């Protein structure tokens, strides 16, 4: 399902253009959480971009800010060439709901327990005044069937479903308005292994059938590599590396990506026995007091003296096309 | 190694291990035909339905399975952590060095829990007392089990934190859990668990709440400590990557039963149960094309794990199994002994509970 690197060198206009996006949370007393700091990323039509990073790296905040669930502190997001407002009002949400949607991580808390499945899935269709109740019914039934549930499930409540089934309800809810762009925020993390594959395959099939564009946020590197065309790696609010999934996974450039991928245990005992221990010391620093210079410098095995003073910018790697980006002084 | 299987038994339990095998193995912990159920308003939940396994000193046994398959209940019943009622161990034995630990947790007047078997949990945030310093919590174990004085115990606690590779251990020991990150708390949990040099460390999903980089640190730490102390580890997980990294032996559970067991190589390279194979195929493999890996499609296992109020008749996996036959729905398969990939005869022998290994099926498979 992955596309070759060359597909991105052609100057296709991006569907979603994130430029210099910043999201800070004020804590009072002059302290702030630097959740997303100066992130720029172009997402092209019909591609799946995987976003990986440790918890606390700002992946979910980035996703939520892009769809407007958080106000933007600075920077902008354009969708199909139109700039989106920095702070969404009710009208903005109504206008964007049929273009951008979100699938949430926790299938237990993201569905209202007091609404039936039919009400949950059809809620978005209330924006479409032109639809008669009969058409709405039909659409809900159609979408429940598409995600592998039965139309008879409409009158049931979320508690009657398993985690995998609830995630399917969340998918139907997000896709019934036929959006062009969907942010999937860890849609499979809460599910069992056998059910994860069901949901991933469903998302993959729907993406292909409907021509969707996805921003797929997860921390399971193998799964992200599997589903994504391109992969972006985030560390402490900044993007450190972008490239096709195969490039990032098999040929990581940034020392952080290298460690992240080396830490990912492979379901192959032979491979695991031969692999040297490659753990890095320390943990992700607090996003309140971000280190100066490269944010990874204090844990980086290849850190140089100027890494802790100069901030590396996300730039194309020489000779690898203009879509293979890395933010590291090793490559400048 | 040949393994005779008594098919006529017709029960769900594993084939008995021969006396000769028993003599050669000398397991530290031996669990036989364990059944645990819970009486609830909705009926009886049969959480564990006939689990047998052994653990030898210095070895790591991984128990693999999806949520609700009974892996945690199995180890909790060994530790006496099942509330009774509603829980009930209605059948089976568990012996630690020959002593029955289901009947009594006390050996020679000493509680084996914390001393002989200790446990680390999935969520270190909720497993530690928020009102006690980390050092005191570790010291408490030593005071109770070893009769150390307060200051002796505290000094030992600092040493244990150092063994768990916590920087500035002396300072950290005086801090409270909220001052630690999750990864550091899990190290503190490990320090507490190894305080009395237990023979067996039970790790119930120790890295599920952690990021991959921290997971790698914790797994390395567990491996190093095992090398130093020679303890056995029972590792409960659903992550096959972690299993491949850590385990010597693997036991795959489904719906409260052991569907397959064997050495880690047996399970990964010649698994004999469709559920084990299904789990492997449901996960993306990261082999590059040039290393012989192909662009695979994930093969999901259809359906969801069964309801243990009412486990399916016959083989519990048959409603989801791509190879299901008529017999699978009617009668539970016995444990069939399978060939082993590993040359050494140590650890668990390779067995799978699947009718495909019945001689009639096997004969059919051999025919062209």
XYZ file of C-alpha atoms in Angstrom, chain A:
332
model
C 0.000 0.000 0.000
C 2.984 2.282 0.305
C 3.818 4.764 -2.374
C 7.276 5.312 -3.703
C 9.370 8.279 -2.683
C 9.013 9.825 -6.121
C 5.270 10.317 -5.785
C 5.898 13.207 -3.437
C 8.471 15.128 -5.400
C 5.815 16.185 -7.900
C 4.395 19.467 -6.747
C 0.902 18.261 -5.852
C -0.922 20.843 -3.793
C -1.199 19.631 -0.243
C -4.643 18.874 1.170
C -3.653 19.936 4.661
C -0.772 22.319 5.083
C 0.431 22.785 8.632
C 2.867 25.655 8.867
C 4.786 26.767 11.931
C 1.998 25.566 14.173
C 2.488 26.300 17.868
C 0.313 25.189 20.750
C 1.256 26.199 24.275
C -0.810 25.619 27.380
C -0.523 28.331 30.021
C -0.030 26.992 33.515
C -0.012 30.397 35.241
C 2.946 31.956 37.036
C 4.613 32.451 33.683
C 4.947 28.717 33.092
C 3.700 27.096 29.942
C 3.640 23.625 28.408
C 5.290 23.682 24.998
C 3.099 20.904 23.609
C 3.599 21.715 19.923
C 6.407 24.023 18.857
C 6.789 25.248 15.300
C 5.575 22.179 13.452
C 5.271 22.290 9.665
C 3.962 19.328 7.723
C 2.215 18.933 4.380
C -0.313 16.167 3.986
C -1.160 15.320 0.388
C -4.476 13.981 -0.922
C -5.077 10.240 -0.530
C -2.081 9.534 1.627
C -1.770 8.129 5.114
C 0.731 9.984 7.263
C 1.779 8.198 10.433
C 2.805 10.289 13.407
C 4.908 8.544 16.051
C 6.678 9.571 19.225
C 6.774 8.856 22.944
C 3.922 9.871 25.211
C 4.263 13.544 26.019
C 5.772 14.353 22.651
C 2.683 16.299 21.569
C 1.289 13.953 18.919
C -2.299 14.073 20.116
C -2.165 17.817 20.746
C -0.965 18.318 17.179
C -3.838 16.214 15.836
C -6.420 17.984 17.958
C -5.063 21.431 17.065
C -5.203 20.594 13.360
C -8.900 19.689 13.526
C -9.617 22.729 15.698
C -10.298 21.070 19.045
C -7.526 23.233 20.511
C -6.997 26.902 19.660
C -3.777 27.629 17.853
C -1.208 29.666 19.793
C 0.558 30.655 16.568
C 1.033 29.415 13.057
C -1.641 28.233 10.696
C -3.336 25.309 9.065
C -4.725 25.514 5.565
C -7.174 23.013 4.134
C -7.430 22.851 0.345
C -5.885 26.308 0.176
C -8.271 27.943 2.665
C -6.761 29.105 5.907
C -8.536 27.751 8.992
C -9.356 30.059 11.899
C -7.014 30.164 14.876
C -9.912 29.699 17.248
C -12.942 27.718 16.137
C -16.444 28.994 16.834
C -19.592 26.925 16.527
C -20.031 27.930 12.896
C -16.486 26.910 12.045
C -17.021 23.449 13.522
C -20.257 23.109 11.588
C -18.561 24.204 8.384
C -15.538 21.931 8.811
C -17.340 18.858 10.196
C -18.011 17.467 6.742
C -14.379 17.979 5.680
C -12.311 16.973 8.699
C -13.122 14.404 11.337
C -11.401 12.668 14.174
C -11.362 9.110 15.531
C -10.430 8.945 19.197
C -8.221 6.621 21.180
C -10.447 5.358 23.923
C -13.520 3.614 22.551
C -14.984 3.525 26.060
C -15.001 7.203 26.962
C -15.486 8.676 23.495
C -19.044 7.402 23.031
C -21.895 8.943 25.006
C -23.275 6.075 27.119
C -26.765 7.572 27.124
C -27.146 7.704 23.367
C -28.020 4.738 21.210
C -25.616 3.696 18.492
C -28.060 5.020 15.907
C -28.084 8.437 17.589
C -24.298 8.503 17.928
C -23.646 7.617 14.314
C -26.368 9.863 12.874
C -25.551 12.897 15.015
C -23.339 14.488 12.376
C -26.099 14.195 9.792
C -28.157 16.738 11.756
C -25.995 19.311 9.984
C -27.582 18.239 6.741
C -31.035 19.810 6.886
C -31.944 18.412 3.489
C -32.010 14.791 4.613
C -35.327 13.202 5.533
C -35.396 10.854 8.543
C -35.791 7.905 6.211
C -32.606 8.822 4.349
C -30.765 9.280 7.628
C -31.908 5.822 8.746
C -30.714 4.343 5.512
C -27.350 6.068 5.703
C -26.777 4.902 9.278
C -27.641 1.352 8.330
C -25.319 1.558 5.335
C -22.413 2.821 7.439
C -22.928 0.278 10.176
C -22.754 -2.395 7.516
C -19.615 -0.819 6.012
C -17.784 -0.968 9.336
C -18.816 -4.560 9.914
C -21.706 -4.101 12.322
C -25.311 -5.017 11.781
C -27.972 -2.328 11.117
C -29.981 -3.963 13.923
C -27.399 -2.613 16.354
C -28.799 0.915 15.957
C -31.086 0.750 18.953
C -28.433 -0.623 21.306
C -26.262 1.333 23.714
C -22.443 1.501 23.656
C -22.043 -0.637 26.791
C -23.413 -3.600 24.894
C -20.396 -3.658 22.574
C -16.813 -4.857 22.876
C -13.851 -2.490 22.465
C -13.315 -3.384 18.812
C -16.979 -2.933 18.013
C -17.050 0.444 19.760
C -14.070 1.583 17.754
C -16.051 0.626 14.638
C -18.920 2.801 15.893
C -16.408 5.652 16.326
C -15.218 5.101 12.763
C -18.768 5.104 11.391
C -19.508 8.308 13.313
C -16.450 10.025 11.887
C -16.920 8.868 8.309
C -20.684 9.212 7.824
C -20.248 12.860 6.765
C -17.768 11.666 4.150
C -14.888 13.888 5.231
C -11.761 14.236 3.121
C -9.347 14.268 6.021
C -9.469 12.218 9.225
C -7.186 12.413 12.246
C -6.960 8.973 13.903
C -5.647 9.473 17.424
C -4.288 6.096 18.567
C -7.366 4.276 17.248
C -5.997 0.814 18.022
C -4.036 1.268 21.233
C -6.866 0.162 23.487
C -7.618 -2.998 21.506
C -6.413 -6.601 21.660
C -3.910 -7.796 19.070
C -6.379 -9.895 17.080
C -8.889 -7.048 17.032
C -6.253 -4.408 16.162
C -5.723 -6.097 12.823
C -9.482 -6.037 12.148
C -9.673 -2.286 12.772
C -6.483 -1.499 10.852
C -7.669 -3.495 7.855
C -11.062 -1.800 8.000
C -9.450 1.643 8.080
C -7.140 0.688 5.224
C -10.010 -0.572 3.063
C -12.185 2.462 3.745
C -9.292 4.795 3.037
C -8.784 3.225 -0.353
C -12.483 3.018 -1.249
C -13.353 6.545 -0.205
C -10.093 8.243 -1.139
C -9.520 9.435 2.422
C -6.476 11.229 3.702
C -5.403 10.181 7.192
C -3.158 11.488 9.892
C -2.597 8.281 11.861
C -1.231 8.867 15.352
C 0.094 5.856 17.259
C 3.029 4.667 19.267
C 3.097 1.137 17.846
C 5.861 1.603 15.286
C 5.255 -1.632 13.399
C 1.589 -0.865 12.961
C 2.281 2.711 11.829
C 4.850 1.522 9.332
C 2.318 -0.989 8.038
C -0.545 1.438 7.523
C 1.241 4.661 6.533
C 2.645 5.918 3.263
C 4.776 8.477 5.055
C 5.894 8.698 8.626
C 6.671 11.726 10.798
C 8.540 11.401 14.093
C 7.849 13.827 16.887
C 9.951 14.552 19.963
C 9.041 17.041 22.684
C 6.761 19.156 20.517
C 8.927 19.214 17.378
C 9.101 17.087 14.268
C 12.546 15.505 14.009
C 12.184 13.357 10.904
C 9.825 12.917 7.954
C 10.019 10.453 5.074
C 8.270 7.503 3.501
C 7.508 4.741 5.979
C 10.169 2.479 4.537
C 12.788 5.242 4.635
C 12.059 6.229 8.213
C 11.703 2.694 9.526
C 14.535 0.964 7.705
C 16.896 3.876 7.203
C 16.368 6.259 10.105
C 18.537 9.359 10.027
C 17.824 11.167 13.259
C 19.469 9.574 16.323
C 16.116 9.699 18.119
C 14.359 7.780 15.352
C 17.223 5.282 15.400
C 16.776 4.593 19.107
C 13.011 4.512 18.837
C 13.137 1.891 16.124
C 15.904 -0.075 17.796
C 13.800 -0.220 20.974
C 10.838 -1.710 19.145
C 10.866 -5.438 19.949
C 10.375 -7.661 16.932
C 8.200 -10.787 17.167
C 11.138 -12.963 16.112
C 13.237 -14.668 18.826
C 16.205 -15.282 16.515
C 16.356 -11.614 15.576
C 15.963 -10.538 19.210
C 18.797 -12.809 20.416
C 21.208 -11.351 17.897
C 20.298 -7.769 18.513
C 22.614 -5.819 20.768
C 21.027 -3.898 23.582
C 20.487 -0.388 22.263
C 18.606 1.312 25.022
C 19.091 4.996 25.548
C 19.354 6.429 28.976
C 16.969 8.883 30.494
C 13.446 9.877 29.689
C 11.698 12.551 27.697
C 12.248 15.917 29.484
C 9.344 17.973 30.774
C 7.732 20.104 28.058
C 7.533 22.961 30.569
C 11.257 23.700 30.649
C 12.371 22.700 27.190
C 16.121 22.442 26.745
C 17.831 24.998 24.547
C 19.235 23.906 21.206
C 18.296 20.428 19.989
C 15.698 19.038 22.389
C 17.160 15.549 22.128
C 20.745 16.637 22.820
C 20.845 15.512 26.471
C 19.912 11.913 25.580
C 21.603 11.759 22.203
C 24.505 9.309 21.823
C 25.902 11.396 18.957
C 25.529 14.844 20.513
C 28.134 17.443 19.589
C 29.050 20.608 21.465
C 26.853 22.929 19.419
C 23.784 20.664 19.684
C 22.810 22.118 23.050
C 23.051 25.697 21.843
C 21.792 25.792 18.251
C 18.339 24.523 17.342
C 18.479 22.309 14.243
C 15.796 23.019 11.647
C 13.756 20.402 9.798
C 15.478 20.410 6.408
C 15.680 18.115 3.380
C 18.622 15.714 3.439
C 21.010 16.402 0.583
C 20.486 13.980 -2.302
C 17.290 12.391 -0.940
C 14.640 14.603 -2.520
C 12.706 17.421 -0.907
C 10.349 15.196 1.115
C 12.978 13.433 3.196
C 13.413 15.779 6.120
C 15.464 15.616 9.272
C 16.182 18.088 12.073
C 19.706 17.202 13.142
C 23.088 18.916 13.020
C 24.648 15.671 11.744
C 23.094 16.381 8.356
C 23.819 20.081 7.975
